[in-house]
Short mmCIF file of C-alpha atoms in Angstrom, two decimals:
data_model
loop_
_atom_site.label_atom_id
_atom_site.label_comp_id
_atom_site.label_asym_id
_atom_site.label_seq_id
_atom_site.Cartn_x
_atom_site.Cartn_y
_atom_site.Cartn_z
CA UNK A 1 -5.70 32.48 -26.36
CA UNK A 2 -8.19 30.09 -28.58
CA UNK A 3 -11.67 29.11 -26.52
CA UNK A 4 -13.29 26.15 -27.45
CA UNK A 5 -17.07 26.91 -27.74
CA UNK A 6 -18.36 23.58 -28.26
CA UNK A 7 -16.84 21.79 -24.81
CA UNK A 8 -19.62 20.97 -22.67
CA UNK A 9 -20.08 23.39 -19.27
CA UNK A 10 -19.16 20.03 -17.17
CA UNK A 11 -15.72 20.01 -19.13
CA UNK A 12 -14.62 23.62 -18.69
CA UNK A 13 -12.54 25.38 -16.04
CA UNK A 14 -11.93 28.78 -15.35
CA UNK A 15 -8.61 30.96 -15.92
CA UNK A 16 -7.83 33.15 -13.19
CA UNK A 17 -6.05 35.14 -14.88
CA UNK A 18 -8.65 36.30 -18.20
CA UNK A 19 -11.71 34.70 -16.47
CA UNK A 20 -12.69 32.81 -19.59
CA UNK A 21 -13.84 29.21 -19.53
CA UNK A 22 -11.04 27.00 -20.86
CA UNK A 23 -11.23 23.71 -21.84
CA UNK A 24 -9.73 21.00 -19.62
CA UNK A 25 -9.58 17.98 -22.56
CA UNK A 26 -9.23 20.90 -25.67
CA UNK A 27 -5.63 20.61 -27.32
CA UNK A 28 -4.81 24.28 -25.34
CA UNK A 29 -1.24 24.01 -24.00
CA UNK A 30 -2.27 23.80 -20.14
CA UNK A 31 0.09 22.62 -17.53
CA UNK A 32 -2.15 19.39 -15.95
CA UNK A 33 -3.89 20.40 -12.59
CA UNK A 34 -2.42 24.15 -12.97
CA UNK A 35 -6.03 25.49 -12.41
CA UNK A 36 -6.14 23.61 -9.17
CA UNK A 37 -5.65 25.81 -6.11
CA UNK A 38 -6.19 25.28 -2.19
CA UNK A 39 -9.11 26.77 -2.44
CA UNK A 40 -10.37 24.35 -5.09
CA UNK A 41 -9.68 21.57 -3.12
CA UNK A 42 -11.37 23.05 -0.04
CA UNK A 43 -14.58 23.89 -1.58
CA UNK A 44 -17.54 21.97 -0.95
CA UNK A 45 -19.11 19.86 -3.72
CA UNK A 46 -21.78 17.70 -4.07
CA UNK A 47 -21.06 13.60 -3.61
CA UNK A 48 -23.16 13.21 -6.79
CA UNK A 49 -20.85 15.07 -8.86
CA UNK A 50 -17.71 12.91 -8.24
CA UNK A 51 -15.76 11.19 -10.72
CA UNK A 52 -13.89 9.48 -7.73
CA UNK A 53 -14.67 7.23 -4.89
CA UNK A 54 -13.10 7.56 -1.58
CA UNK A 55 -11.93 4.22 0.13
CA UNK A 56 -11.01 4.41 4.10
CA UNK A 57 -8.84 1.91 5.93
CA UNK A 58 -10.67 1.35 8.98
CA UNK A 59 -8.79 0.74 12.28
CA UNK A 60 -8.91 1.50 16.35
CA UNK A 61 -8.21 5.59 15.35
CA UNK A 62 -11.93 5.81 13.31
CA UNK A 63 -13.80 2.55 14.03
CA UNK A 64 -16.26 3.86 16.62
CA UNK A 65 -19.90 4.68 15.63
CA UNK A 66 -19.71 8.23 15.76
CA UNK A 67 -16.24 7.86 14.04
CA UNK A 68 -17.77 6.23 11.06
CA UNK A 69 -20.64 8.25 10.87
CA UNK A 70 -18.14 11.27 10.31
CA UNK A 71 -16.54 9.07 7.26
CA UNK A 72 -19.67 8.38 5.89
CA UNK A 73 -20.48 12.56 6.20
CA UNK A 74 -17.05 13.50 4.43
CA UNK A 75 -17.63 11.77 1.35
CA UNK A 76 -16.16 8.04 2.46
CA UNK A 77 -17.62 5.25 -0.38
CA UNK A 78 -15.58 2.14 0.54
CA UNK A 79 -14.27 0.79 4.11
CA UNK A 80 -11.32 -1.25 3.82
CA UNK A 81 -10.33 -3.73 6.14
CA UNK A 82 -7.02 -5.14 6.25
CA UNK A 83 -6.55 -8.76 6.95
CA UNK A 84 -3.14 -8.41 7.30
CA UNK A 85 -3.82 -7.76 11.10
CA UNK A 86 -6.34 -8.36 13.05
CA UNK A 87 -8.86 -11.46 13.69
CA UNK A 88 -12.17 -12.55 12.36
CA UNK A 89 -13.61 -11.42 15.39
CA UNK A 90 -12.26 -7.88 15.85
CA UNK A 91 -13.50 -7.45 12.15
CA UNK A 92 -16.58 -8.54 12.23
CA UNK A 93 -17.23 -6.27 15.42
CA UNK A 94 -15.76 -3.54 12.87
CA UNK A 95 -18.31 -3.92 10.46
CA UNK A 96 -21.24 -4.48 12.72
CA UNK A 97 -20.42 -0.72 13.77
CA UNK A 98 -20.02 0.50 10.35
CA UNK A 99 -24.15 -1.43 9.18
CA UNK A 100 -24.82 0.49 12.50
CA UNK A 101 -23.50 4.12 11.34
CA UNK A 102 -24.47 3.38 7.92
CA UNK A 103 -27.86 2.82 8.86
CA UNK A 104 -27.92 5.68 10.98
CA UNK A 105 -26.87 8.19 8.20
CA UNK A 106 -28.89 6.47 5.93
CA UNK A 107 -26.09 5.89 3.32
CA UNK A 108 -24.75 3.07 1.56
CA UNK A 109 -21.22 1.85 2.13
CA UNK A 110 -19.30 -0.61 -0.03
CA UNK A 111 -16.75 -2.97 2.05
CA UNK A 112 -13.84 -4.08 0.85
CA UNK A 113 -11.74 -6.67 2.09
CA UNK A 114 -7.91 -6.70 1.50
CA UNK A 115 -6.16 -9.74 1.86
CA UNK A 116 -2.34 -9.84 3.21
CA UNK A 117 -1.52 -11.54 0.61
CA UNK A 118 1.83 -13.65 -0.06
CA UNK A 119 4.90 -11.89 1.46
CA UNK A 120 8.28 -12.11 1.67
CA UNK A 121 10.39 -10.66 4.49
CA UNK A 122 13.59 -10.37 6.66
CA UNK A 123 14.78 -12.69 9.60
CA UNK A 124 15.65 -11.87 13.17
CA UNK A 125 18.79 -10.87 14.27
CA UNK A 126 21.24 -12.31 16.91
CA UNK A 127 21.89 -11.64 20.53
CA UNK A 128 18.47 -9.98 21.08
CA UNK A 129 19.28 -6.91 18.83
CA UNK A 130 15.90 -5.30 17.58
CA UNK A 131 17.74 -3.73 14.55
CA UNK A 132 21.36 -3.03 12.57
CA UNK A 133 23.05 -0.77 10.77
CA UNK A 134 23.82 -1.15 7.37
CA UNK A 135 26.57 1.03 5.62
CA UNK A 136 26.60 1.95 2.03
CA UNK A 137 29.23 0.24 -0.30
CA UNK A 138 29.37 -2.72 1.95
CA UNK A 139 28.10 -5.98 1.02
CA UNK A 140 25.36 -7.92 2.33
CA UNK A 141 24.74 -12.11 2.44
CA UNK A 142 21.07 -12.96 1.92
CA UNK A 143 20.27 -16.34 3.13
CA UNK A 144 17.35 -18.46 2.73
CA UNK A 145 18.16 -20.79 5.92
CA UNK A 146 14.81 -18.70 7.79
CA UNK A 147 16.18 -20.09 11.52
CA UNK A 148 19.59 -18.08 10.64
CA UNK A 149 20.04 -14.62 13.01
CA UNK A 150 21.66 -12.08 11.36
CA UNK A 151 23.88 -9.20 11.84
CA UNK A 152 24.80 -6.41 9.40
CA UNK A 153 26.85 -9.08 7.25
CA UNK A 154 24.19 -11.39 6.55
CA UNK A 155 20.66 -12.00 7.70
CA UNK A 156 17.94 -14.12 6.65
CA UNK A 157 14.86 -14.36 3.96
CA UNK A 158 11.77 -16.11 3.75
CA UNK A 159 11.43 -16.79 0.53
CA UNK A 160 12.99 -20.34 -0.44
CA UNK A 161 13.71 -19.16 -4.30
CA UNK A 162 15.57 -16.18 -3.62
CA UNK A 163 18.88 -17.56 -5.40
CA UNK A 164 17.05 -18.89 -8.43
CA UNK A 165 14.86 -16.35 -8.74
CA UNK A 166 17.19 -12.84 -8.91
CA UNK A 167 20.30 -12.63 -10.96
CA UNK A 168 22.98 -10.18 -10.67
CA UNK A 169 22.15 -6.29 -11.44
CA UNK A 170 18.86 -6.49 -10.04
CA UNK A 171 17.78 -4.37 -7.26
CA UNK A 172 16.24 -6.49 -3.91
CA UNK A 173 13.60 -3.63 -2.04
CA UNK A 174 13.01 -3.50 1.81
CA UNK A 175 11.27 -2.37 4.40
CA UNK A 176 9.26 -0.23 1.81
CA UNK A 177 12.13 0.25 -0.06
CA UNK A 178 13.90 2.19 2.61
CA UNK A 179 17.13 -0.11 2.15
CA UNK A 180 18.07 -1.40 -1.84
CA UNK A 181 20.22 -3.60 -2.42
CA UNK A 182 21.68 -4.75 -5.50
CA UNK A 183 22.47 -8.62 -6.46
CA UNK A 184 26.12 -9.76 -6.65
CA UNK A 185 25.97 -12.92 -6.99
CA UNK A 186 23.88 -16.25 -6.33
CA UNK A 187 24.62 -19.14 -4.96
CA UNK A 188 21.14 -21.77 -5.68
CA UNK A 189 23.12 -24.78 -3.73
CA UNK A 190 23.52 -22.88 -0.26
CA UNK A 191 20.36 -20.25 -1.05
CA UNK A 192 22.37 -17.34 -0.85
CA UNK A 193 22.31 -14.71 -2.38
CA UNK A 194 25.43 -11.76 -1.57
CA UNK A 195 24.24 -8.06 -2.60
CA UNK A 196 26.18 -4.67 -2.48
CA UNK A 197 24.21 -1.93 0.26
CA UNK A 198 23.39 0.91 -1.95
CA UNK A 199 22.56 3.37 0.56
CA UNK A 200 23.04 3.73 4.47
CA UNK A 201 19.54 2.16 6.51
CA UNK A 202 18.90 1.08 10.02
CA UNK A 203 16.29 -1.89 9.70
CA UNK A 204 14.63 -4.19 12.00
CA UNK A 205 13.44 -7.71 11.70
CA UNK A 206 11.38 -9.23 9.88
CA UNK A 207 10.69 -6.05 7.28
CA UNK A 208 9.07 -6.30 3.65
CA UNK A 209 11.07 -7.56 0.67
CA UNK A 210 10.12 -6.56 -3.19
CA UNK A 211 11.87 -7.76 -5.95
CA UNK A 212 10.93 -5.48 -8.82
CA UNK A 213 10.70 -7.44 -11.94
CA UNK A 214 11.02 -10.69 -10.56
CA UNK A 215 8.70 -13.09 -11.23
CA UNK A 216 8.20 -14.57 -7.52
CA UNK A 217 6.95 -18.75 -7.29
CA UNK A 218 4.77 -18.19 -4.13
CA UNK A 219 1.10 -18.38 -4.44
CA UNK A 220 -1.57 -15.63 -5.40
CA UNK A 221 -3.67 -16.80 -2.49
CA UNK A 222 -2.34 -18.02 0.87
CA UNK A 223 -3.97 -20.70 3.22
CA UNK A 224 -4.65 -17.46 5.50
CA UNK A 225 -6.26 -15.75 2.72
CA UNK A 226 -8.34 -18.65 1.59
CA UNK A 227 -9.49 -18.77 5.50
CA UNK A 228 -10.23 -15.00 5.30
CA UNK A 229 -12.04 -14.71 2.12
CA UNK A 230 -14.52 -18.17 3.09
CA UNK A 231 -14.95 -17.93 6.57
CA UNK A 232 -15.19 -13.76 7.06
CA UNK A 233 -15.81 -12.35 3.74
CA UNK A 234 -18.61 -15.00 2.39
#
């Protein structure tokens, strides 16, 4: 087995099984991460010597004081906060807690805020039902009419371009890609869109959609996030 003598101390690992320091950038034929072990992972290290930084969503499970001050302890760099729920109000009482613990541990913490973005997403259904059942094989109707309940035949979208915007053979995502569908056909005069089910899903109203590959005409920044950004974030 070659060693590499001139690979800074920083750079090199240690093999188990020979206990010679190997280089983890040298052209050796390593499997990536192979030297990586539980306890690697467990071991404590210094902050200082990370190559990463560690972002934390914060919400009602770890937003307390004594909560954050534990983040701050393990290592946490950047607290997120996601505007896709909440108010300006409950956030701001979120980050008066985390200046609080951050002062108290005497660390600095970056904030970051996430907007929710543009979106596109599934209707409600009819007669009250919460969710259907979709079968594999069987085809689907996508509508754009948003004030349409659906049933497992056909069920409404939010976005106003779906017809011009997929063609048939691509793949429509939702609810985090739990349910794909595949385009059939599209029909830009009535907005709909029919799709073949390609695997068996229960879903519920109003879920995610992703078209993957699909260049989608809504805008980068909503009116929402526009709000967010100028009244919370400057």
């Amino acid at each position: 087995l070659a060693i590499s003598t001139n690979i800074p101390k920083q750079n090199r690992i240690l093999n188990d099984d020979n206990k010679n320091m190997i280089s983890n950038t040298a052209g050796i034929p390593l499997l990536a991460g192979g030297y990586i072990t539980l306890d690697t992972v467990k071991a404590q290290g210094l902050a200082a010597n990370r190559r990463t930084k560690i972002y934390c969503t914060l919400g009602p499970a770890c937003w307390e004081v004594a909560q954050l001050e534990q983040l701050i302890e393990a290592g946490m760099n950047v607290a997120r906060f996601n505007f896709s729920h909440g108010d300006h109000a409950g956030h701001k009482a979120c980050l008066d807690r985390l200046r609080q613990a951050a002062a108290n541990m005497k660390q600095n913490v970056a904030v970051l805020l996430d907007t929710k973005g543009p979106e596109i997403r599934t209707g409600f259904f009819a007669e009250g039902a919460k969710s259907v059942t979709l079968v594999k094989g069987e085809q689907l109707i996508l509508t754009t009419d948003y004030s349409f309940k659906g049933n497992s035949k056909k069920m409404a979208c939010s976005y106003q371009k779906l017809a011009s915007s997929v063609k048939p053979g691509q793949s429509i995502l939702c609810a985090d890609g739990s349910l794909v569908l595949t385009v059939v056909s599209c029909d830009e005069a009535a907005g709909e869109v029919v799709t073949r089910i390609n695997n068996n899903a229960k879903i519920g109203e109003r879920k995610n959609m992703n078209l993957p590959g699909v260049v989608v005409d809504l805008p980068t920044l909503t009116e929402k996030d526009i709000d967010d950004i100028v009244n919370w974030g400057i």
